[in-house]
Short mmCIF file of C-alpha atoms in Angstrom, two decimals:
data_model
loop_
_atom_site.label_atom_id
_atom_site.label_comp_id
_atom_site.label_asym_id
_atom_site.label_seq_id
_atom_site.Cartn_x
_atom_site.Cartn_y
_atom_site.Cartn_z
CA MET P 1 31.14 81.48 -17.39
CA THR P 2 29.81 80.35 -14.05
CA SER P 3 26.57 78.94 -15.43
CA ALA P 4 28.43 77.21 -18.23
CA ALA P 5 30.84 75.60 -15.77
CA ASN P 6 28.21 74.34 -13.36
CA PRO P 7 27.04 71.37 -15.45
CA ARG P 8 30.60 70.08 -15.47
CA ALA P 9 30.99 70.36 -11.69
CA PRO P 10 29.10 67.18 -10.71
CA HIS P 11 30.91 65.24 -13.42
CA THR P 12 34.26 66.54 -12.20
CA LYS P 13 33.43 65.69 -8.60
CA ALA P 14 32.32 62.18 -9.55
CA SER P 15 35.46 61.70 -11.63
CA ARG P 16 37.66 62.80 -8.72
CA TYR P 17 35.86 60.35 -6.45
CA ARG P 18 36.30 57.46 -8.89
CA SER P 19 39.96 58.30 -9.44
CA ALA P 20 40.64 58.50 -5.71
CA LEU P 21 38.69 55.28 -5.12
CA TRP P 22 40.74 53.40 -7.68
CA LEU P 23 43.99 54.90 -6.35
CA LEU P 24 43.22 53.81 -2.78
CA THR P 25 42.09 50.39 -3.96
CA LYS P 26 45.34 49.84 -5.85
CA ARG P 27 47.25 51.00 -2.78
CA ASP P 28 45.44 48.44 -0.62
CA LEU P 29 46.17 45.61 -3.04
CA ARG P 30 49.78 46.68 -3.50
CA VAL P 31 50.43 46.90 0.23
CA ARG P 32 48.68 43.58 0.81
CA TYR P 33 50.75 41.69 -1.73
CA SER P 34 54.05 43.57 -1.94
CA THR P 35 55.29 42.19 1.39
CA SER P 36 54.15 38.63 0.63
CA ALA P 37 56.12 36.07 -1.35
CA LEU P 38 52.98 34.09 -2.22
CA GLY P 39 50.84 37.14 -2.99
CA TYR P 40 47.66 36.06 -4.78
CA VAL P 41 47.84 32.56 -3.28
CA TRP P 42 47.01 33.90 0.17
CA SER P 43 43.67 35.28 -1.06
CA ILE P 44 42.51 31.76 -1.97
CA LEU P 45 44.44 29.68 0.55
CA ASP P 46 42.12 30.43 3.48
CA PRO P 47 38.88 29.37 1.72
CA LEU P 48 40.65 26.34 0.24
CA VAL P 49 41.82 25.20 3.68
CA MET P 50 38.35 25.79 5.15
CA ALA P 51 36.73 23.91 2.26
CA GLY P 52 39.13 21.02 2.78
CA ILE P 53 38.34 20.87 6.50
CA TYR P 54 34.56 20.92 6.06
CA TRP P 55 34.75 18.47 3.17
CA PHE P 56 36.73 16.06 5.36
CA VAL P 57 34.42 16.48 8.36
CA PHE P 58 31.14 16.02 6.49
CA THR P 59 32.17 13.46 3.86
CA VAL P 60 34.76 11.37 5.74
CA VAL P 61 34.22 11.74 9.48
CA PHE P 62 30.40 11.93 9.56
CA ASP P 63 29.77 10.47 6.10
CA ARG P 64 27.05 13.09 5.48
CA GLY P 65 28.25 14.32 2.09
CA ASP P 66 25.21 12.91 0.29
CA SER P 67 22.69 14.50 2.66
CA ILE P 68 24.11 18.04 2.85
CA GLY P 69 24.29 20.42 -0.04
CA GLU P 70 24.98 19.07 -3.52
CA GLN P 71 27.52 16.82 -5.18
CA PRO P 72 30.38 17.41 -5.78
CA TYR P 73 30.38 18.82 -2.28
CA ILE P 74 33.79 20.49 -2.59
CA VAL P 75 32.46 22.69 -5.42
CA PHE P 76 29.34 23.39 -3.37
CA LEU P 77 31.53 24.47 -0.45
CA LEU P 78 33.78 26.74 -2.48
CA ALA P 79 30.79 28.42 -4.11
CA GLY P 80 29.77 29.52 -0.61
CA LEU P 81 33.14 30.05 1.08
CA LEU P 82 34.70 32.31 -1.57
CA PRO P 83 31.94 34.97 -1.38
CA TRP P 84 31.86 34.54 2.39
CA MET P 85 35.54 35.53 2.55
CA TRP P 86 34.70 38.70 0.62
CA PHE P 87 31.87 39.46 3.05
CA THR P 88 33.60 38.72 6.34
CA GLY P 89 36.93 40.23 5.27
CA THR P 90 35.38 43.54 4.24
CA VAL P 91 33.05 43.86 7.23
CA SER P 92 35.94 43.11 9.60
CA ASP P 93 38.15 45.71 7.91
CA CYS P 94 35.34 48.28 8.03
CA THR P 95 35.59 48.27 11.82
CA ARG P 96 39.02 49.91 11.38
CA ALA P 97 38.20 51.92 8.24
CA PHE P 98 38.50 55.31 9.97
CA LEU P 99 40.71 54.47 12.92
CA LYS P 100 43.53 53.02 10.83
CA ASP P 101 43.97 56.12 8.63
CA ALA P 102 42.59 58.78 10.96
CA LYS P 103 44.96 61.55 9.85
CA LEU P 104 44.27 60.94 6.17
CA VAL P 105 40.52 60.74 6.78
CA ARG P 106 40.56 64.14 8.51
CA SER P 107 42.67 65.84 5.85
CA THR P 108 40.90 64.63 2.70
CA SER P 109 38.16 66.66 1.04
CA ILE P 110 36.70 63.66 -0.80
CA PRO P 111 33.51 62.16 0.72
CA ARG P 112 34.61 59.87 3.54
CA SER P 113 32.45 57.02 2.25
CA ILE P 114 35.44 56.28 0.03
CA TRP P 115 37.15 54.62 3.02
CA VAL P 116 34.40 52.01 3.07
CA ASN P 117 33.99 51.67 -0.68
CA ARG P 118 37.68 51.09 -1.30
CA LEU P 119 37.59 48.10 1.08
CA VAL P 120 34.54 46.68 -0.69
CA LEU P 121 36.23 47.12 -4.06
CA SER P 122 39.64 45.71 -3.12
CA LYS P 123 38.14 42.65 -1.45
CA GLY P 124 35.71 42.31 -4.35
CA ILE P 125 38.62 42.23 -6.80
CA GLU P 126 40.19 39.47 -4.72
CA PHE P 127 36.90 37.56 -4.87
CA VAL P 128 36.70 37.86 -8.66
CA ALA P 129 40.36 36.82 -8.89
CA SER P 130 39.54 33.65 -6.93
CA LEU P 131 36.79 32.53 -9.31
CA PRO P 132 39.21 30.66 -11.63
CA VAL P 133 39.94 28.39 -8.68
CA LEU P 134 36.21 27.62 -8.36
CA ALA P 135 36.06 26.97 -12.10
CA ALA P 136 39.08 24.65 -11.88
CA PHE P 137 37.46 22.55 -9.14
CA ALA P 138 34.22 22.44 -11.14
CA ILE P 139 36.13 21.09 -14.14
CA VAL P 140 38.11 18.54 -12.13
CA TYR P 141 34.99 17.23 -10.36
CA ASN P 142 32.76 17.43 -13.46
CA ALA P 143 30.28 19.90 -11.97
CA PRO P 144 27.98 20.98 -14.84
CA VAL P 145 27.59 24.69 -15.56
CA THR P 146 23.95 25.79 -15.78
CA TRP P 147 22.36 28.73 -17.56
CA PHE P 148 21.95 30.33 -14.14
CA ALA P 149 25.67 31.15 -14.32
CA LEU P 150 24.52 34.24 -16.23
CA LEU P 151 23.10 35.48 -12.90
CA PHE P 152 26.57 35.53 -11.32
CA PRO P 153 27.04 39.28 -11.90
CA LEU P 154 23.71 39.85 -10.12
CA GLY P 155 25.10 38.05 -7.08
CA ILE P 156 28.18 40.27 -7.13
CA VAL P 157 26.08 43.44 -7.38
CA LEU P 158 23.77 42.34 -4.55
CA GLN P 159 26.67 41.38 -2.33
CA ALA P 160 28.50 44.64 -2.99
CA THR P 161 25.30 46.56 -2.16
CA LEU P 162 24.91 44.60 1.08
CA ILE P 163 28.51 45.08 2.19
CA VAL P 164 28.56 48.79 1.41
CA GLY P 165 25.37 49.27 3.43
CA ILE P 166 26.76 47.37 6.42
CA GLY P 167 30.13 49.09 6.13
CA LEU P 168 28.58 52.57 6.14
CA ILE P 169 26.84 51.66 9.40
CA ILE P 170 29.72 49.93 11.16
CA ALA P 171 32.62 52.21 10.18
CA PRO P 172 31.34 55.37 11.94
CA ALA P 173 29.73 53.43 14.79
CA VAL P 174 33.05 51.87 15.85
CA VAL P 175 34.58 55.34 16.22
CA PHE P 176 32.12 56.03 19.07
CA PHE P 177 31.77 52.47 20.41
CA ARG P 178 35.14 50.73 20.24
CA ASP P 179 33.77 47.49 21.70
CA LEU P 180 31.73 47.12 18.52
CA GLU P 181 34.88 45.92 16.77
CA ARG P 182 35.02 42.79 18.92
CA ALA P 183 31.25 42.40 18.87
CA THR P 184 31.35 42.41 15.06
CA LYS P 185 33.78 39.48 15.06
CA LEU P 186 31.44 37.50 17.31
CA ILE P 187 28.44 38.34 15.12
CA LEU P 188 30.33 37.25 12.00
CA ARG P 189 31.21 33.95 13.64
CA PHE P 190 27.55 33.36 14.46
CA LEU P 191 26.45 34.49 11.01
CA PHE P 192 28.75 31.97 9.34
CA TYR P 193 26.80 29.07 10.84
CA ALA P 194 23.44 30.87 10.55
CA SER P 195 23.94 31.32 6.79
CA PRO P 196 23.76 28.63 4.09
CA ILE P 197 27.49 28.35 3.50
CA VAL P 198 28.47 24.81 4.52
CA TYR P 199 24.87 23.73 3.84
CA GLY P 200 22.24 24.82 1.35
CA PHE P 201 19.14 26.93 1.86
CA SER P 202 17.02 23.90 0.87
CA ASP P 203 18.65 21.87 3.67
CA LEU P 204 16.87 24.02 6.23
CA PRO P 205 13.49 22.83 7.56
CA GLU P 206 10.69 24.26 5.43
CA SER P 207 9.13 25.82 8.53
CA ILE P 208 12.07 28.21 9.05
CA GLN P 209 12.96 28.92 5.42
CA PRO P 210 10.69 32.01 5.21
CA ILE P 211 12.50 33.46 8.25
CA ALA P 212 15.95 32.39 7.03
CA ALA P 213 15.27 34.17 3.73
CA PHE P 214 15.56 37.50 5.58
CA ASN P 215 19.27 36.75 5.89
CA PRO P 216 20.49 38.51 2.72
CA LEU P 217 23.36 36.05 2.36
CA ALA P 218 20.85 33.26 1.75
CA GLY P 219 19.68 34.60 -1.60
CA ILE P 220 23.18 35.69 -2.61
CA MET P 221 24.57 32.20 -2.00
CA SER P 222 21.60 30.82 -3.90
CA ILE P 223 22.63 32.82 -6.97
CA TYR P 224 26.27 31.76 -6.86
CA ARG P 225 25.52 28.07 -6.35
CA SER P 226 22.85 27.95 -9.01
CA ALA P 227 25.67 28.38 -11.54
CA PHE P 228 26.52 24.72 -10.89
CA PHE P 229 23.46 23.42 -9.03
CA ALA P 230 20.20 24.57 -10.62
CA ASP P 231 18.09 23.34 -7.69
CA GLN P 232 19.81 25.83 -5.38
CA LEU P 233 18.14 28.80 -7.08
CA ASN P 234 15.46 30.17 -4.77
CA VAL P 235 13.59 33.15 -6.17
CA PHE P 236 11.99 34.08 -2.85
CA ALA P 237 15.35 34.12 -1.03
CA ILE P 238 16.90 36.20 -3.82
CA THR P 239 14.04 38.68 -3.73
CA MET P 240 14.38 39.07 0.03
CA SER P 241 18.15 39.45 -0.29
CA ALA P 242 17.70 42.26 -2.80
CA LEU P 243 15.14 43.98 -0.59
CA VAL P 244 17.18 43.70 2.62
CA SER P 245 20.39 44.75 0.86
CA VAL P 246 18.80 47.89 -0.58
CA VAL P 247 17.21 48.76 2.78
CA LEU P 248 20.56 48.33 4.57
CA LEU P 249 22.24 50.50 1.95
CA ALA P 250 19.65 53.23 2.46
CA ILE P 251 20.08 53.03 6.24
CA GLY P 252 23.86 53.05 5.83
CA VAL P 253 23.81 56.17 3.66
CA LEU P 254 21.53 57.92 6.16
CA VAL P 255 23.60 56.92 9.21
CA PHE P 256 26.85 57.84 7.50
CA SER P 257 25.68 61.24 6.29
CA ARG P 258 24.38 62.19 9.73
CA SER P 259 27.43 60.99 11.66
CA GLU P 260 30.25 62.12 9.34
CA ARG P 261 30.90 65.44 11.10
CA SER P 262 30.80 63.85 14.54
CA VAL P 263 33.22 61.16 13.36
CA LEU P 264 35.70 63.80 12.19
CA LYS P 265 35.52 65.54 15.58
CA GLU P 266 36.00 62.23 17.42
CA LEU P 267 39.00 61.27 15.34
#
């Protein structure tokens, strides 16, 4: 009986993890929207407002719309800002992943990585839900859809891998170093301007592009934007993004596994 039951054990454990992950994700989304009259609108309002501001600054105030990014610039902006909101929102929330639900984290028997993964998943669902807005702007401004749109799922997978890796590093680290929460916000602010979000990777000087490619967001943004702007696809940047994302995930898993017990004691 024991030997016959063993093969089912990993499957059962994985199923419990997936069920709990989905349950926590639904709880996050329900809590986020149940107290809001606008609900879904709030998930797209922030990037829309930011896109409007940058569009106005670069195309109206400085009249640089033709020299930065691609036309239509508003579609170019949204293709970068929507995934950025997924990235920055999840990383910011990961700084409170354990501290916010400390009692529940201590009492659960499910691997504690679920507290990071549920944030990645819930914010990822919001990102996917915002894509119709990007499609609507592309239609209104006649932005052509390229065959590279088929690579969009690859961008989602790479970005999820990157965020999970970073989250597994940050979430336990903040428990021991509380100042890291504020430091993360400063780093994210710097990273916004250091990443090709309001500009394209090709807008950077050729001399620094090989270095900039080590920023995993560069290749990820390249994938998303290539769906409408074929010239934005940069194979080298994508390759580096995949490499850095996988390395960060491996480091995250290692850091998390070694610090989990200490985190539970600290909480």
